[in-house]
PDB file of C-alpha atoms in Angstrom:
ATOM      1  CA  MET V   1     -29.027 -55.961 -75.637  1.00 62.00           C
ATOM      2  CA  ALA V   2     -25.643 -55.340 -74.268  1.00 84.00           C
ATOM      3  CA  TYR V   3     -23.722 -52.007 -74.375  1.00 93.00           C
ATOM      4  CA  ASP V   4     -21.398 -49.573 -72.414  1.00 96.00           C
ATOM      5  CA  GLU V   5     -23.998 -48.473 -69.949  1.00 96.00           C
ATOM      6  CA  ARG V   6     -20.666 -45.364 -69.281  1.00 97.00           C
ATOM      7  CA  LEU V   7     -19.831 -45.172 -72.556  1.00 98.00           C
ATOM      8  CA  ALA V   8     -23.388 -44.014 -73.057  1.00 97.00           C
ATOM      9  CA  GLU V   9     -23.396 -41.809 -70.173  1.00 98.00           C
ATOM     10  CA  ARG V  10     -20.055 -40.196 -71.422  1.00 98.00           C
ATOM     11  CA  ILE V  11     -22.527 -39.688 -75.059  1.00 98.00           C
ATOM     12  CA  ARG V  12     -25.437 -38.132 -73.006  1.00 98.00           C
ATOM     13  CA  ALA V  13     -23.302 -35.538 -71.409  1.00 98.00           C
ATOM     14  CA  HIS V  14     -21.533 -34.792 -74.245  1.00 98.00           C
ATOM     15  CA  LEU V  15     -24.324 -34.230 -76.470  1.00 98.00           C
ATOM     16  CA  ALA V  16     -26.631 -32.648 -73.686  1.00 97.00           C
ATOM     17  CA  ALA V  17     -26.156 -29.305 -75.165  1.00 94.00           C
ATOM     18  CA  GLU V  18     -27.426 -30.607 -78.408  1.00 95.00           C
ATOM     19  CA  ARG V  19     -30.863 -29.742 -80.499  1.00 93.00           C
ATOM     20  CA  GLY V  20     -32.452 -32.508 -81.780  1.00 92.00           C
ATOM     21  CA  VAL V  21     -31.163 -35.823 -80.326  1.00 96.00           C
ATOM     22  CA  ALA V  22     -32.715 -39.249 -79.046  1.00 95.00           C
ATOM     23  CA  GLU V  23     -31.604 -42.344 -78.649  1.00 96.00           C
ATOM     24  CA  LYS V  24     -33.101 -45.626 -80.179  1.00 95.00           C
ATOM     25  CA  GLU V  25     -31.991 -49.513 -79.946  1.00 93.00           C
ATOM     26  CA  MET V  26     -30.469 -50.185 -83.153  1.00 86.00           C
ATOM     27  CA  PHE V  27     -27.711 -52.596 -84.634  1.00 77.00           C
ATOM     28  CA  GLY V  28     -27.475 -54.799 -81.647  1.00 84.00           C
ATOM     29  CA  GLY V  29     -26.646 -51.818 -79.234  1.00 92.00           C
ATOM     30  CA  LEU V  30     -28.223 -47.762 -78.477  1.00 97.00           C
ATOM     31  CA  CYS V  31     -27.520 -45.768 -81.149  1.00 97.00           C
ATOM     32  CA  PHE V  32     -27.656 -41.705 -80.606  1.00 98.00           C
ATOM     33  CA  LEU V  33     -29.672 -39.630 -83.143  1.00 96.00           C
ATOM     34  CA  VAL V  34     -29.497 -36.395 -84.748  1.00 95.00           C
ATOM     35  CA  ASN V  35     -32.658 -34.285 -86.618  1.00 93.00           C
ATOM     36  CA  GLY V  36     -33.359 -38.546 -87.209  1.00 93.00           C
ATOM     37  CA  HIS V  37     -30.117 -39.883 -88.773  1.00 95.00           C
ATOM     38  CA  MET V  38     -27.627 -41.567 -86.671  1.00 96.00           C
ATOM     39  CA  ALA V  39     -24.974 -39.308 -85.600  1.00 98.00           C
ATOM     40  CA  CYS V  40     -22.864 -42.276 -83.161  1.00 98.00           C
ATOM     41  CA  GLY V  41     -23.567 -45.377 -81.465  1.00 97.00           C
ATOM     42  CA  ILE V  42     -22.288 -48.310 -79.517  1.00 97.00           C
ATOM     43  CA  VAL V  43     -22.089 -51.837 -79.697  1.00 94.00           C
ATOM     44  CA  ARG V  44     -21.060 -53.462 -76.545  1.00 95.00           C
ATOM     45  CA  ASP V  45     -17.823 -51.307 -75.575  1.00 96.00           C
ATOM     46  CA  THR V  46     -17.276 -50.177 -79.321  1.00 97.00           C
ATOM     47  CA  LEU V  47     -18.423 -46.813 -80.524  1.00 98.00           C
ATOM     48  CA  MET V  48     -19.777 -46.388 -84.134  1.00 96.00           C
ATOM     49  CA  VAL V  49     -19.799 -43.120 -85.672  1.00 98.00           C
ATOM     50  CA  ARG V  50     -21.398 -41.868 -89.102  1.00 97.00           C
ATOM     51  CA  VAL V  51     -18.511 -40.086 -90.372  1.00 98.00           C
ATOM     52  CA  GLY V  52     -20.251 -39.772 -94.102  1.00 97.00           C
ATOM     53  CA  PRO V  53     -18.583 -41.588 -97.278  1.00 95.00           C
ATOM     54  CA  GLU V  54     -16.450 -38.176 -98.304  1.00 95.00           C
ATOM     55  CA  GLU V  55     -14.636 -38.927 -94.443  1.00 96.00           C
ATOM     56  CA  TYR V  56     -14.336 -42.263 -94.514  1.00 97.00           C
ATOM     57  CA  GLU V  57     -10.835 -43.192 -95.602  1.00 96.00           C
ATOM     58  CA  ARG V  58      -9.323 -40.424 -93.600  1.00 97.00           C
ATOM     59  CA  ALA V  59     -11.053 -41.932 -90.244  1.00 97.00           C
ATOM     60  CA  LEU V  60      -9.768 -45.347 -91.245  1.00 97.00           C
ATOM     61  CA  ALA V  61      -6.774 -43.917 -90.844  1.00 97.00           C
ATOM     62  CA  ARG V  62      -6.592 -43.015 -87.492  1.00 97.00           C
ATOM     63  CA  GLU V  63      -5.890 -45.163 -84.421  1.00 96.00           C
ATOM     64  CA  HIS V  64      -7.848 -47.127 -83.239  1.00 97.00           C
ATOM     65  CA  ALA V  65     -10.515 -47.090 -85.696  1.00 98.00           C
ATOM     66  CA  ARG V  66     -11.012 -50.379 -88.052  1.00 97.00           C
ATOM     67  CA  GLU V  67     -14.192 -50.132 -90.641  1.00 95.00           C
ATOM     68  CA  MET V  68     -17.831 -51.392 -89.377  1.00 93.00           C
ATOM     69  CA  ASN V  69     -18.657 -55.049 -90.882  1.00 88.00           C
ATOM     70  CA  PHE V  70     -21.913 -55.133 -89.272  1.00 73.00           C
ATOM     71  CA  THR V  71     -23.335 -56.936 -92.214  1.00 78.00           C
ATOM     72  CA  GLY V  72     -19.985 -59.355 -93.232  1.00 84.00           C
ATOM     73  CA  ARG V  73     -19.494 -56.391 -95.488  1.00 87.00           C
ATOM     74  CA  PRO V  74     -18.062 -52.724 -94.654  1.00 89.00           C
ATOM     75  CA  LEU V  75     -20.843 -50.336 -94.421  1.00 89.00           C
ATOM     76  CA  ARG V  76     -18.450 -47.016 -96.258  1.00 91.00           C
ATOM     77  CA  GLY V  77     -18.769 -44.095 -94.626  1.00 95.00           C
ATOM     78  CA  MET V  78     -18.764 -45.624 -90.931  1.00 95.00           C
ATOM     79  CA  VAL V  79     -16.537 -46.733 -88.756  1.00 97.00           C
ATOM     80  CA  TYR V  80     -15.815 -48.828 -85.935  1.00 97.00           C
ATOM     81  CA  VAL V  81     -13.831 -46.648 -82.951  1.00 98.00           C
ATOM     82  CA  ALA V  82     -12.138 -49.458 -80.263  1.00 98.00           C
ATOM     83  CA  PRO V  83     -12.428 -48.991 -76.185  1.00 97.00           C
ATOM     84  CA  ASP V  84      -8.338 -47.972 -76.221  1.00 97.00           C
ATOM     85  CA  GLY V  85      -9.195 -44.748 -78.285  1.00 97.00           C
ATOM     86  CA  LEU V  86     -12.055 -43.192 -75.918  1.00 97.00           C
ATOM     87  CA  GLY V  87      -9.847 -43.031 -72.786  1.00 95.00           C
ATOM     88  CA  ARG V  88      -9.354 -39.272 -72.944  1.00 96.00           C
ATOM     89  CA  THR V  89     -13.233 -36.800 -72.631  1.00 97.00           C
ATOM     90  CA  SER V  90     -11.457 -35.437 -75.807  1.00 97.00           C
ATOM     91  CA  GLN V  91     -11.235 -38.385 -77.692  1.00 98.00           C
ATOM     92  CA  LEU V  92     -14.475 -39.583 -77.380  1.00 98.00           C
ATOM     93  CA  ALA V  93     -15.784 -35.432 -78.014  1.00 98.00           C
ATOM     94  CA  THR V  94     -13.061 -36.145 -81.798  1.00 98.00           C
ATOM     95  CA  TRP V  95     -15.186 -38.407 -82.761  1.00 98.00           C
ATOM     96  CA  ILE V  96     -18.653 -37.631 -81.126  1.00 98.00           C
ATOM     97  CA  ASP V  97     -18.572 -33.928 -83.400  1.00 98.00           C
ATOM     98  CA  ARG V  98     -17.515 -35.870 -86.537  1.00 98.00           C
ATOM     99  CA  GLY V  99     -20.925 -38.087 -86.557  1.00 98.00           C
ATOM    100  CA  VAL V 100     -22.830 -34.525 -85.681  1.00 98.00           C
ATOM    101  CA  GLY V 101     -21.092 -32.608 -87.818  1.00 97.00           C
ATOM    102  CA  TYR V 102     -21.534 -35.288 -90.650  1.00 98.00           C
ATOM    103  CA  VAL V 103     -25.484 -35.638 -90.056  1.00 97.00           C
ATOM    104  CA  ARG V 104     -25.881 -31.974 -89.837  1.00 96.00           C
ATOM    105  CA  THR V 105     -24.847 -31.762 -93.138  1.00 95.00           C
ATOM    106  CA  LEU V 106     -28.028 -34.117 -94.266  1.00 94.00           C
ATOM    107  CA  PRO V 107     -31.735 -32.578 -94.646  1.00 88.00           C
ATOM    108  CA  ALA V 108     -33.837 -33.161 -91.110  1.00 77.00           C
ATOM    109  CA  LYS V 109     -36.391 -36.527 -90.826  1.00 78.00           C
ATOM    110  CA  PRO V 110     -39.416 -35.452 -90.211  1.00 76.00           C
ATOM    111  CA  ALA V 111     -40.218 -35.369 -86.309  1.00 65.00           C
ATOM    112  CA  ARG V 112     -41.303 -38.578 -84.365  1.00 62.00           C
ATOM    113  CA  LYS V 113     -40.167 -38.914 -80.806  1.00 55.00           C
ATOM    114  CA  ARG V 114     -37.530 -37.213 -81.158  1.00 49.00           C
ATOM    115  CA  ALA V 115     -36.153 -35.129 -77.542  1.00 52.00           C
ATOM    116  CA  ARG V 116     -34.954 -32.147 -76.926  1.00 54.00           C
ATOM    117  CA  GLN V 117     -36.243 -30.356 -79.526  1.00 48.00           C
TER     118      GLN V 117
END
């Protein structure tokens, strides 16, 4: 599995104070789950973020964002963010917080091997 380990470390640092965070290999990369729901992840050097269906169009309108079409068709509620849009800590934090904010609205999945409970 190939993903940007430096980006993974930046995400880990940002999520360090969050409760219910776990990592899982998915989508050919690394995903970060909160209470069992994927909030964000990395495929190669690109961030993927779960923004939810209500925020999807607004997220796509942001610079460096594009639809996530992992299966050949767009996954509504998920976006890719290009590396150029993640250079500053504040840029990355904004995207991560969007993903975490969305999944915090979802009911928690039953605990299995979740970290930092």
